[in-house]
Every structure is written in C-alpha cells, then in structure tokens.
PDB file of C-alpha atoms and ligand atoms in Angstrom:
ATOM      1  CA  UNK A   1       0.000   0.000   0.000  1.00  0.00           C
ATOM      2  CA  UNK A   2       2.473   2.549   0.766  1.00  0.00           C
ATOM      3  CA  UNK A   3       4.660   1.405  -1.899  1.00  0.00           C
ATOM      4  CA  UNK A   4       1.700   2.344  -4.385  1.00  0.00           C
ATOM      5  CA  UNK A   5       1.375   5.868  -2.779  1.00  0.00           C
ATOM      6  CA  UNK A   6       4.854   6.616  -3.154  1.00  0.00           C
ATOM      7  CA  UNK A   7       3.935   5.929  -7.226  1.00  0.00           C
ATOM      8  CA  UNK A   8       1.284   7.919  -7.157  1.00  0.00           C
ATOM      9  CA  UNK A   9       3.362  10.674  -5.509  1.00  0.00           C
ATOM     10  CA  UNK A  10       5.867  10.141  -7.694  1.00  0.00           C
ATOM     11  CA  UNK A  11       3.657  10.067 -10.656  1.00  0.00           C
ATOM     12  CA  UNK A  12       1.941  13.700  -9.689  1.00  0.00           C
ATOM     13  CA  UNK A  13       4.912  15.203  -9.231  1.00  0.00           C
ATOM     14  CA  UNK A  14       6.493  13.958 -12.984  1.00  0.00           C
ATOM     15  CA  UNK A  15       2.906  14.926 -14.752  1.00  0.00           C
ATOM     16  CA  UNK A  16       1.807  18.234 -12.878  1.00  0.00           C
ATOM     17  CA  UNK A  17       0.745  20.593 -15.461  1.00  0.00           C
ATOM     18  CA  UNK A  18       3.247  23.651 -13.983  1.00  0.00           C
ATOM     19  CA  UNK A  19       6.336  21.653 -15.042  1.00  0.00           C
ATOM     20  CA  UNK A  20       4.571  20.116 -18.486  1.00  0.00           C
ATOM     21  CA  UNK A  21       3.445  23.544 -19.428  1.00  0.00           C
ATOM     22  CA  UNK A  22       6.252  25.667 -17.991  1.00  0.00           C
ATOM     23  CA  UNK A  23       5.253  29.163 -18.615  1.00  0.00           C
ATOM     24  CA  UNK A  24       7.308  31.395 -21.120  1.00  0.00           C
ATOM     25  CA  UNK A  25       7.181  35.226 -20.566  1.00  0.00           C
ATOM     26  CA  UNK A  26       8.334  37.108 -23.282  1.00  0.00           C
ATOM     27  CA  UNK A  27       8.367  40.996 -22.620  1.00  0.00           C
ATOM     28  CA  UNK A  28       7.915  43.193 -25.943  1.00  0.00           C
ATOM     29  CA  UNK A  29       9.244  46.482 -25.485  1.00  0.00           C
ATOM     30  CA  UNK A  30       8.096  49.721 -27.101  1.00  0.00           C
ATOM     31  CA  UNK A  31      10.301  52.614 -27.591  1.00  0.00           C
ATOM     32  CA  UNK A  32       9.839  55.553 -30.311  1.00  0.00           C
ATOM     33  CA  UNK A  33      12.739  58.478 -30.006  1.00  0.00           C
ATOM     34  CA  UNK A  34      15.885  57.694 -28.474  1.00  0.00           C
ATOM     35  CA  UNK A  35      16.921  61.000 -28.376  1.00  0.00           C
ATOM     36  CA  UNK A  36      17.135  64.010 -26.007  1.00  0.00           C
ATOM     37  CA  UNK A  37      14.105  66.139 -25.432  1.00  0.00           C
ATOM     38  CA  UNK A  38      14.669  69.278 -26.713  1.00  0.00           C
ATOM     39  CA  UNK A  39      11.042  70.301 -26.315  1.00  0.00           C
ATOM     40  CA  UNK A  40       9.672  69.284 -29.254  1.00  0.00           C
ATOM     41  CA  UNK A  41       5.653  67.100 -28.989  1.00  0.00           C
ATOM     42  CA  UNK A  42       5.513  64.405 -26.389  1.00  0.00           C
ATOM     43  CA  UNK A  43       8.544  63.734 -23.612  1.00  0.00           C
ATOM     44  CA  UNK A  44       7.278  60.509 -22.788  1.00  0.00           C
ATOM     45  CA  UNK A  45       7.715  59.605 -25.974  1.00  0.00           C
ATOM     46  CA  UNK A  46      11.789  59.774 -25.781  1.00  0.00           C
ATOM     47  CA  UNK A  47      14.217  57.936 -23.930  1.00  0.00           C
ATOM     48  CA  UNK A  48      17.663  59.577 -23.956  1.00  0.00           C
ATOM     49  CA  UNK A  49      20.629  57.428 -25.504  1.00  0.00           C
ATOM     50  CA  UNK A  50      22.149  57.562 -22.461  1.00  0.00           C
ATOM     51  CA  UNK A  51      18.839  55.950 -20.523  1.00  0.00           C
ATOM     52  CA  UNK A  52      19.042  53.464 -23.607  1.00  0.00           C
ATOM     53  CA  UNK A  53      22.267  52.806 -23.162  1.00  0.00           C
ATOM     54  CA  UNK A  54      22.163  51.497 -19.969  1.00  0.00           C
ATOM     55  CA  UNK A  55      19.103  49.326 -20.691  1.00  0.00           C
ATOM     56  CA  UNK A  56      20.633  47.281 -23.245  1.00  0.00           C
ATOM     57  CA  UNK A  57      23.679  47.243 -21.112  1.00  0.00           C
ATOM     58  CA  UNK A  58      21.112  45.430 -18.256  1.00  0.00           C
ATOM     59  CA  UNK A  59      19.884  42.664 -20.701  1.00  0.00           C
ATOM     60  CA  UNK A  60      23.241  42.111 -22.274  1.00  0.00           C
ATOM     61  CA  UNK A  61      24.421  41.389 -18.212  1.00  0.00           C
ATOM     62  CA  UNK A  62      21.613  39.378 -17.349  1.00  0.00           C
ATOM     63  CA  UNK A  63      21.761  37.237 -20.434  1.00  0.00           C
ATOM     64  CA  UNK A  64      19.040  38.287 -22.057  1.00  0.00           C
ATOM     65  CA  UNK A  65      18.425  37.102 -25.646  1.00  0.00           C
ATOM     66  CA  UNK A  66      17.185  40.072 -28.222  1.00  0.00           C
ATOM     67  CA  UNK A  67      14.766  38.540 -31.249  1.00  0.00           C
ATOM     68  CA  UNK A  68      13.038  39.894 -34.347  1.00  0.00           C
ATOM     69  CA  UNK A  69       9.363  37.852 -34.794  1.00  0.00           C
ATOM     70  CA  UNK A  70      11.146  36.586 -37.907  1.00  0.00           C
ATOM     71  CA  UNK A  71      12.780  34.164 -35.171  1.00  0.00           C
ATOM     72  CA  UNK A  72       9.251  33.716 -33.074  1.00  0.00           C
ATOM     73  CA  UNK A  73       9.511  30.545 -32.762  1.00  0.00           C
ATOM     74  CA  UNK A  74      12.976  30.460 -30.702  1.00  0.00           C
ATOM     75  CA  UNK A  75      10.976  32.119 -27.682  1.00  0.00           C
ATOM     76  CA  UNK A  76      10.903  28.639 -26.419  1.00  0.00           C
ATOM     77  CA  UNK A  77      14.157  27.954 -27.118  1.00  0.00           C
ATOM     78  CA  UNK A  78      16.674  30.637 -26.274  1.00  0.00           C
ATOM     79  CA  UNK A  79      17.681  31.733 -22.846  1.00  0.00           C
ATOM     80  CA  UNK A  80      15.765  34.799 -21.727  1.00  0.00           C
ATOM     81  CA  UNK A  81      13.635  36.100 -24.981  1.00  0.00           C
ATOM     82  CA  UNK A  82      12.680  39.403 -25.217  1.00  0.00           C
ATOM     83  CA  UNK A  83      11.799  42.037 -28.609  1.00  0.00           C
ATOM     84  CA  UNK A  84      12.173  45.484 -28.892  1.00  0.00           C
ATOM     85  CA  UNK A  85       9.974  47.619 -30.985  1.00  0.00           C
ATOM     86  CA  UNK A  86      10.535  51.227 -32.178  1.00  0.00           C
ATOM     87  CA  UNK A  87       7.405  52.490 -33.448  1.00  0.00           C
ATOM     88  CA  UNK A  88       6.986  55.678 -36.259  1.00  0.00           C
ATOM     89  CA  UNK A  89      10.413  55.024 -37.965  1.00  0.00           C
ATOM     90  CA  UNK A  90      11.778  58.476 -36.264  1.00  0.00           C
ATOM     91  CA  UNK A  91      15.480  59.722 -37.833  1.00  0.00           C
ATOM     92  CA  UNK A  92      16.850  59.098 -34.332  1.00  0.00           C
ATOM     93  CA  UNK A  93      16.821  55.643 -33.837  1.00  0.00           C
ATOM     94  CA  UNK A  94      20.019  55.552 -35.328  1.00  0.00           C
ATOM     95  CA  UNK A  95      21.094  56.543 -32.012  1.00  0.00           C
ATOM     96  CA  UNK A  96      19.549  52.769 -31.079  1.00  0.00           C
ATOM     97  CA  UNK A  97      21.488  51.886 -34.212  1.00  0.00           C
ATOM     98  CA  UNK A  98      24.961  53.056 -32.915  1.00  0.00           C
ATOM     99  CA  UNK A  99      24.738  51.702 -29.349  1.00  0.00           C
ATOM    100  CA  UNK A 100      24.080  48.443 -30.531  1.00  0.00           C
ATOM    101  CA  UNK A 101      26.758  48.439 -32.623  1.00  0.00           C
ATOM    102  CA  UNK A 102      28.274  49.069 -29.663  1.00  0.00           C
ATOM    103  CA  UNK A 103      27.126  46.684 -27.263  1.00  0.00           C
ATOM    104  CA  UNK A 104      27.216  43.630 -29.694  1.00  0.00           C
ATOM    105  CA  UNK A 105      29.601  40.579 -28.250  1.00  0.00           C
ATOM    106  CA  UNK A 106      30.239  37.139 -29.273  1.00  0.00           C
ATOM    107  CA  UNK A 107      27.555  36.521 -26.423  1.00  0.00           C
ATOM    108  CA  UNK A 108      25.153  39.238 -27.457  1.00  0.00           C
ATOM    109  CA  UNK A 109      23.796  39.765 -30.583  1.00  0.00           C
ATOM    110  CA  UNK A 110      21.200  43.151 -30.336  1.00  0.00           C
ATOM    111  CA  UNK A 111      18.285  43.149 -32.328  1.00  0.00           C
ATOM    112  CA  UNK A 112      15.383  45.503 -32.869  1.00  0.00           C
ATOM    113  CA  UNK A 113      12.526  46.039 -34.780  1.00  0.00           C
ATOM    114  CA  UNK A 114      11.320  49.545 -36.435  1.00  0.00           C
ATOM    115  CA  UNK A 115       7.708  49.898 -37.176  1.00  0.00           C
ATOM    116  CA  UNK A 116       7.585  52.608 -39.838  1.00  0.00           C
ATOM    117  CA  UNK A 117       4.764  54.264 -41.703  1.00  0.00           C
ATOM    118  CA  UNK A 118       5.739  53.745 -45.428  1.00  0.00           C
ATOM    119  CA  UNK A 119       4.082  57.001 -46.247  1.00  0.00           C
ATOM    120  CA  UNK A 120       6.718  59.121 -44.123  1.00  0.00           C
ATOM    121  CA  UNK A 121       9.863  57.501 -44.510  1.00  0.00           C
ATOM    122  CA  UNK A 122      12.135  59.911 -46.016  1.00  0.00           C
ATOM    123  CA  UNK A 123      10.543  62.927 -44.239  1.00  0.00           C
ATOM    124  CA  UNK A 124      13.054  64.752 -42.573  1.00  0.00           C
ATOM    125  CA  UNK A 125      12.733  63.412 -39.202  1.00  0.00           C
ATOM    126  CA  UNK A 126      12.375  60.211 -40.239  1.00  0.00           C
ATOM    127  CA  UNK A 127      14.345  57.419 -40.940  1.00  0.00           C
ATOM    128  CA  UNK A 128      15.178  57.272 -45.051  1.00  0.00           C
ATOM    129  CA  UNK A 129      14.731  54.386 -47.718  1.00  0.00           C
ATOM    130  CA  UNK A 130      18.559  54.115 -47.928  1.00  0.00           C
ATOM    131  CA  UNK A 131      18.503  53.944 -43.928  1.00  0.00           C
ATOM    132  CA  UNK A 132      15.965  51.777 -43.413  1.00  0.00           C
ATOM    133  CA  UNK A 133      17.834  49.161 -46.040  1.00  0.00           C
ATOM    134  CA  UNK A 134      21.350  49.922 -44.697  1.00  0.00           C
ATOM    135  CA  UNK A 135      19.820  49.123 -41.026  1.00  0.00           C
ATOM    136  CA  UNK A 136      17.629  46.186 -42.459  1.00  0.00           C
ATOM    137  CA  UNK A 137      21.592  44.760 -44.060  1.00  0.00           C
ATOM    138  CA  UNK A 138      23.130  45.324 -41.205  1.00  0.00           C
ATOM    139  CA  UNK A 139      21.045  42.330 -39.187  1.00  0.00           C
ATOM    140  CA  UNK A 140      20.492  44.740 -36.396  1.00  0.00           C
ATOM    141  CA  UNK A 141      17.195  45.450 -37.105  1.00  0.00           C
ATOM    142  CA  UNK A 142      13.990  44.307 -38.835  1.00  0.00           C
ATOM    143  CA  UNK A 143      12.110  46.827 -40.567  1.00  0.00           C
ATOM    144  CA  UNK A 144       8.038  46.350 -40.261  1.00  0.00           C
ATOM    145  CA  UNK A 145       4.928  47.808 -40.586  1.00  0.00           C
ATOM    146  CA  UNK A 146       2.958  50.417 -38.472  1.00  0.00           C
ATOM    147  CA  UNK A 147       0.726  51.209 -41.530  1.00  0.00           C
ATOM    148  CA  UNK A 148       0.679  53.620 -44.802  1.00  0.00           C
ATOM    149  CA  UNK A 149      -0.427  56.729 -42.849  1.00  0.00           C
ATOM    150  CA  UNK A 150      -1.075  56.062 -39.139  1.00  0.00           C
ATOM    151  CA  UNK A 151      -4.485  55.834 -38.626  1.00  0.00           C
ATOM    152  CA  UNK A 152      -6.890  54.894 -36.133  1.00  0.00           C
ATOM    153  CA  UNK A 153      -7.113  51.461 -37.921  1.00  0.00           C
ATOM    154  CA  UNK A 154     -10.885  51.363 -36.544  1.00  0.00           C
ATOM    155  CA  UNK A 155     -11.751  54.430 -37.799  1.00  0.00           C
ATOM    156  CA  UNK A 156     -10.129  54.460 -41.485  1.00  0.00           C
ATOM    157  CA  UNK A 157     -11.715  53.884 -44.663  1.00  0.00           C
ATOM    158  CA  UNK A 158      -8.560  52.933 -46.285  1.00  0.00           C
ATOM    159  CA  UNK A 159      -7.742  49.473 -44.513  1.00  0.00           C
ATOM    160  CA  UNK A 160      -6.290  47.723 -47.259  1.00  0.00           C
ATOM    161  CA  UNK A 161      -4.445  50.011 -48.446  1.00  0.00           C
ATOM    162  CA  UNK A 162      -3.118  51.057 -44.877  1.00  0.00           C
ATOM    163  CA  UNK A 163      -2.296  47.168 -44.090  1.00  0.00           C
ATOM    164  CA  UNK A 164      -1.651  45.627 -47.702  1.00  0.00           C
ATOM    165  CA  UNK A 165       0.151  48.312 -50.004  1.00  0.00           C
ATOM    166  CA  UNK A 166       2.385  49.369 -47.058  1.00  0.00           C
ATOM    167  CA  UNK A 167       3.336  46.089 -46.342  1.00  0.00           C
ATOM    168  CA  UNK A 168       4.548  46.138 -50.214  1.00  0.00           C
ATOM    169  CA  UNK A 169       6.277  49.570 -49.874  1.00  0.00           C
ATOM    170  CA  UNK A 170       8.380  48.342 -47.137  1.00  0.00           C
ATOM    171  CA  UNK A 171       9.017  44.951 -48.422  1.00  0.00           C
ATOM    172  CA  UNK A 172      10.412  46.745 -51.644  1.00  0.00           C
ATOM    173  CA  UNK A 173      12.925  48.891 -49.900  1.00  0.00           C
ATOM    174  CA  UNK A 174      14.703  46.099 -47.544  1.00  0.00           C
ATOM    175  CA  UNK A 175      14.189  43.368 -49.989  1.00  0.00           C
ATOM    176  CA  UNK A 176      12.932  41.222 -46.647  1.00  0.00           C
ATOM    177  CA  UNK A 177       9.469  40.161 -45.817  1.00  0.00           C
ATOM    178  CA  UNK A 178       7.184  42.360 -43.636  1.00  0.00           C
ATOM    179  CA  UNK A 179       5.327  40.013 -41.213  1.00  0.00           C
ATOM    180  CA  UNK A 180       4.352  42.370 -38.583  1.00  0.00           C
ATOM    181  CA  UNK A 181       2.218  44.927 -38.342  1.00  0.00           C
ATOM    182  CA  UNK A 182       2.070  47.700 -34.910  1.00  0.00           C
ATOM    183  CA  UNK A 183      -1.492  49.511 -34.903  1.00  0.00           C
ATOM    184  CA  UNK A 184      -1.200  52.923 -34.453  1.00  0.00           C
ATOM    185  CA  UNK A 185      -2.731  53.797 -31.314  1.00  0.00           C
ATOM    186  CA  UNK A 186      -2.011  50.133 -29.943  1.00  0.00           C
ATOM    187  CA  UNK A 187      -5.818  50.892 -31.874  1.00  0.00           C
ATOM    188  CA  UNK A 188      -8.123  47.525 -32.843  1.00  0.00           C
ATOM    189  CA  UNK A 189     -10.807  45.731 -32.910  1.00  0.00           C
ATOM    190  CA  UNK A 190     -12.399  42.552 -34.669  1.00  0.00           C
ATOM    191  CA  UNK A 191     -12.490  43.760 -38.294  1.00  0.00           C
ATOM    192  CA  UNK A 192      -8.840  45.114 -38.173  1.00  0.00           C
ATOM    193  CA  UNK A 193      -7.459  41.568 -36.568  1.00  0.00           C
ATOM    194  CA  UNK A 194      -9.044  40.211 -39.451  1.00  0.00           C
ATOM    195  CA  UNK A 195      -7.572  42.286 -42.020  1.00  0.00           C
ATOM    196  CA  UNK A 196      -4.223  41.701 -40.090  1.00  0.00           C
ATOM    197  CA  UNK A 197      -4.506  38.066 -40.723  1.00  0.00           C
ATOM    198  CA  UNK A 198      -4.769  38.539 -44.032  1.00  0.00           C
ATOM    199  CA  UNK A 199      -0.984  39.997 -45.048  1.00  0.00           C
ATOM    200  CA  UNK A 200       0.542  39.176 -41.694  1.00  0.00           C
ATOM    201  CA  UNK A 201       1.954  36.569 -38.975  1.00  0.00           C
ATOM    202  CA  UNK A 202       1.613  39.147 -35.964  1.00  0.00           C
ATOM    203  CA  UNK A 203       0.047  42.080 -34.557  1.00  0.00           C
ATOM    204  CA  UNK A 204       1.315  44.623 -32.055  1.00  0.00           C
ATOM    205  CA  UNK A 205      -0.775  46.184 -29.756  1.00  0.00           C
ATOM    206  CA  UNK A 206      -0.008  48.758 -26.916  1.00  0.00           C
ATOM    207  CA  UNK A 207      -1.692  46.211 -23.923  1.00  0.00           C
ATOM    208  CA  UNK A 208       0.918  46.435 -21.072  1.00  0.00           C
ATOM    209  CA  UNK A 209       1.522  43.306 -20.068  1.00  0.00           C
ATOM    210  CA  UNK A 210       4.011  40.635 -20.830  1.00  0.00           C
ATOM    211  CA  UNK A 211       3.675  37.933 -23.494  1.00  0.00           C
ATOM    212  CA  UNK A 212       2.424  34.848 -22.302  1.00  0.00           C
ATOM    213  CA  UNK A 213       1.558  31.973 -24.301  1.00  0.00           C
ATOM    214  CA  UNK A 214      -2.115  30.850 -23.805  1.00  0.00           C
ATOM    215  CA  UNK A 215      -2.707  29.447 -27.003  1.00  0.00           C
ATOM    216  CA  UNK A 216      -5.715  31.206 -27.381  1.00  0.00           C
ATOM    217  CA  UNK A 217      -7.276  32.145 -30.664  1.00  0.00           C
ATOM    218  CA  UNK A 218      -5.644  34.965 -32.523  1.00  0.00           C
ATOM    219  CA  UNK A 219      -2.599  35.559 -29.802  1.00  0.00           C
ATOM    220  CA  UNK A 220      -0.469  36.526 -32.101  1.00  0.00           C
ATOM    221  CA  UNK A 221      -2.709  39.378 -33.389  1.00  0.00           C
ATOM    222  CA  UNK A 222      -3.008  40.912 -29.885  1.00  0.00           C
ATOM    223  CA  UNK A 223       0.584  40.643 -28.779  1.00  0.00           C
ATOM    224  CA  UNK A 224       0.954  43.021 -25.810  1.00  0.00           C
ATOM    225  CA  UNK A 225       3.829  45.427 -25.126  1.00  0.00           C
ATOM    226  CA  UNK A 226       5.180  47.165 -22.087  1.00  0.00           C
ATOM    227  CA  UNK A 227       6.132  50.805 -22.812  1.00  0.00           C
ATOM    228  CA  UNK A 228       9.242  52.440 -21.966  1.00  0.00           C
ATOM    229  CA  UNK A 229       9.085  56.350 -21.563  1.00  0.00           C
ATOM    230  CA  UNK A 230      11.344  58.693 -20.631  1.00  0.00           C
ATOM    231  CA  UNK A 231      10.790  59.174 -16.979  1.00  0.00           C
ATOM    232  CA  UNK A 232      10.852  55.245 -16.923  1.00  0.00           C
ATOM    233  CA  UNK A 233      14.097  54.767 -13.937  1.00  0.00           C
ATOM    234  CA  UNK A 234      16.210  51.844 -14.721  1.00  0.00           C
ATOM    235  CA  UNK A 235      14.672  50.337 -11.657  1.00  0.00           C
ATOM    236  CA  UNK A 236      11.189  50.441 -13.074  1.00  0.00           C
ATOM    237  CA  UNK A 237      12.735  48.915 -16.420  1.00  0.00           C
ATOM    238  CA  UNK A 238      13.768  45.860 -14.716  1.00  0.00           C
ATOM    239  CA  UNK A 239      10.602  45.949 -13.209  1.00  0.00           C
ATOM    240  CA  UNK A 240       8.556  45.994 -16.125  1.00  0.00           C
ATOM    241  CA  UNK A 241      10.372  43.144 -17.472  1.00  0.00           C
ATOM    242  CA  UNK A 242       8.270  40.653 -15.001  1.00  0.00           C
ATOM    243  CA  UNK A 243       5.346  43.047 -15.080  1.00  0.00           C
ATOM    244  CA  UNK A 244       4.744  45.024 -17.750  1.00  0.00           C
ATOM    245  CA  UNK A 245       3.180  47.858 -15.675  1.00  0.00           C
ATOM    246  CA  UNK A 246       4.482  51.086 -17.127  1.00  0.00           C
ATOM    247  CA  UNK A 247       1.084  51.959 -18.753  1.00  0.00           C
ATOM    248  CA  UNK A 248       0.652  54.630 -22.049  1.00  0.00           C
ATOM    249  CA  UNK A 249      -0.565  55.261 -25.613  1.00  0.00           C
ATOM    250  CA  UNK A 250       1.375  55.688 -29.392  1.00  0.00           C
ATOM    251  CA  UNK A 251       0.687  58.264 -30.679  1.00  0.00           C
ATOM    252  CA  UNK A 252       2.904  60.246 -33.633  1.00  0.00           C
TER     253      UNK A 252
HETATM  254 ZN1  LIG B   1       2.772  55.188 -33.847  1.00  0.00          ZN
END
C-alpha cells in the first residue's frame, strides 16, 4: 500500500501541469525616439541614448536574448527572450542603431525592430529608404509595418491600403518580408485583426503586459507590449520586465 502511494506521488509530481506547461514570458518592449528632449511634442515619448544605453547594457548582463518575430519561434528555445519595438520610424533611432553596434559581443547579438509608416519615410525626421535598407543589411534590425499613414485602424476607410500596399512599400525597400504589423494607437478591434490576418503573422498592440503563451485564438494578433518612456528609472525597467506595468498610448 504505501509502496503504491509513493507511485502515485511520484507520478503527480512527474505529470503536474506547472512543469509540463512551464510558462514562457516574453516581454515586448516599445520605444519611439531615443533622443534628447529638446522640447519638441511628447517627452514621454523619448528615452535619452544615455537611458538606452544602460538598458541594453542590463539585458546584455543578465543574459538576455534580443529577437526579431522573424525568429518567433525560438521564444521557447533561447535563454531569456525578449523584442524590442521602435514604433513611427523616427530619424533618431540611429542613435539605437549606434549603441548596438556598440554593445554587440560574441555573447550578445542586439536586435530591434522599427515599425515605420511607409508614407513618411524619407521625411526629414524620419528614418530614409537608404537607412531603413542599410539598417535592415546590417542584421540589427527588422524593418516592419505600423501602416501607410497612421491611422486609427478602426476608424479608417482605407484598410487595405493602410495594411496591404504598405506592407509592399516596405518589403520593396529592404528586400525582406514584412510580417508584422504595430497599430497605431495600440488601436483595434475585430475587423482590423481580421484584415491583419490577411498579409501578416503578428500584430502589435499597446496592452501592457508581458507575453504569455495561452494558445488562445488569434494571440499573435493581440501581442501586448510594455512601454518604456522617458521618466521610466532603470529600476522600473527591470521591473517591467516581469510586469509590464508602465502603462501609455502611441501616438505620432
Ligand atoms: Zn505610432
């Protein structure tokens, strides 16, 4: 009799569902200027290289691994997962560009992904064709889509042209498949997902949480990601990372 309880111990404790379905978290990071403020539209909306700096510095020393949703599928696979995002393709994200160039290692390889509005590349504060495709080369970053014009994606009359033809635009000036789309305003609803689906593998939204696989319906259409803002302290950062708590809106 005891022998058989031992089993049956033994057995719960091989089967329980917290080690068969150990949880992945996967935080998705949103950033837009890394620049200093120099008062121009929304502070929040720019983290200073320096604050940067020292972010990438804390996942390169805690082994974190950087990823592109061309390599989604590793999130089960690598040591410590985690994406960031750039949204609105602004001209000074090569600041992201340079630091890391700087920070790369044998052991750390950074990787980012811009979401840029086809229609404004080239405009003066944003990033160029020749820039995007230089950056795209480069391996550093993947170049996606955050839509034609930045709409409210609920509100616009021009969805297909918004999801499809600036999925195209993009695609033409890397050369590389665009896969994933940011809506603008972290803005969606049931119509847009299903537009999404039609031209892409994933969609970005602004819900501040951390990734976690539930293997629900359409997950990949309402990926979540935790924003980072220019008051955000390097302890909140690390914070987030487990949380996802700092809490705000795209906007241009
Ligand atoms: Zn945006």
């Amino acid at each position: 009799m005891k022998k058989l309880l031992f089993l049956l111990i033994f057995l719960l404790l091989v089967i329980s569902p917290s080690q068969a379905l150990a949880e992945i978290k996967v935080p998705i990071l949103i950033y837009h200027s890394i620049d200093e403020f120099h008062g121009h539209g929304s502070k929040e909306l720019y983290v200073t290289p320096e604050n940067f700096e020292k972010q990438m510095t804390y996942l390169k020393n805690k082994g974190y691994t950087l990823l592109t949703f061309e390599r989604w599928k590793d999130i089960s696979r690598v040591k410590k997962p985690i994406f960031i995002t750039f949204d609105d393709g602004y001209k000074n994200n090569l600041n992201a560009f340079a630091i890391f160039k700087r920070l790369k290692s044998e052991q750390f390889q950074p990787t980012g992904t811009l979401f840029v509005i086809s229609d404004f590349v080239g405009r003066s504060n944003r990033l160029s064709k020749k820039e995007l495709k230089q950056m795209a080369d480069t391996g550093f970053f993947s170049v996606q889509s955050h839509t034609a014009t930045h709409p409210d994606l609920t509100k616009t009359n021009n969805i297909e042209y918004e999801l499809k033809t600036s999925k195209e635009k993009i695609e033409k000036m890397t050369g590389k498949p665009v896969i994933a789309l940011a809506y603008p305003y972290g803005s969606f609803n049931k119509k847009v997902v299903e537009v999404t689906k039609k031209y892409y593998q994933f969609g970005l939204t602004t819900i501040p949480e951390v990734y976690v696989k539930k293997g629900e319906e359409n997950q990949n259409y309402l990926l979540p990601r935790i924003y980072v803002k220019y008051s955000t302290t390097i302890e909140e950062f690390i914070k987030s990372l487990g949380t996802g708590i700092i809490l705000s809106k795209c906007s241009k």
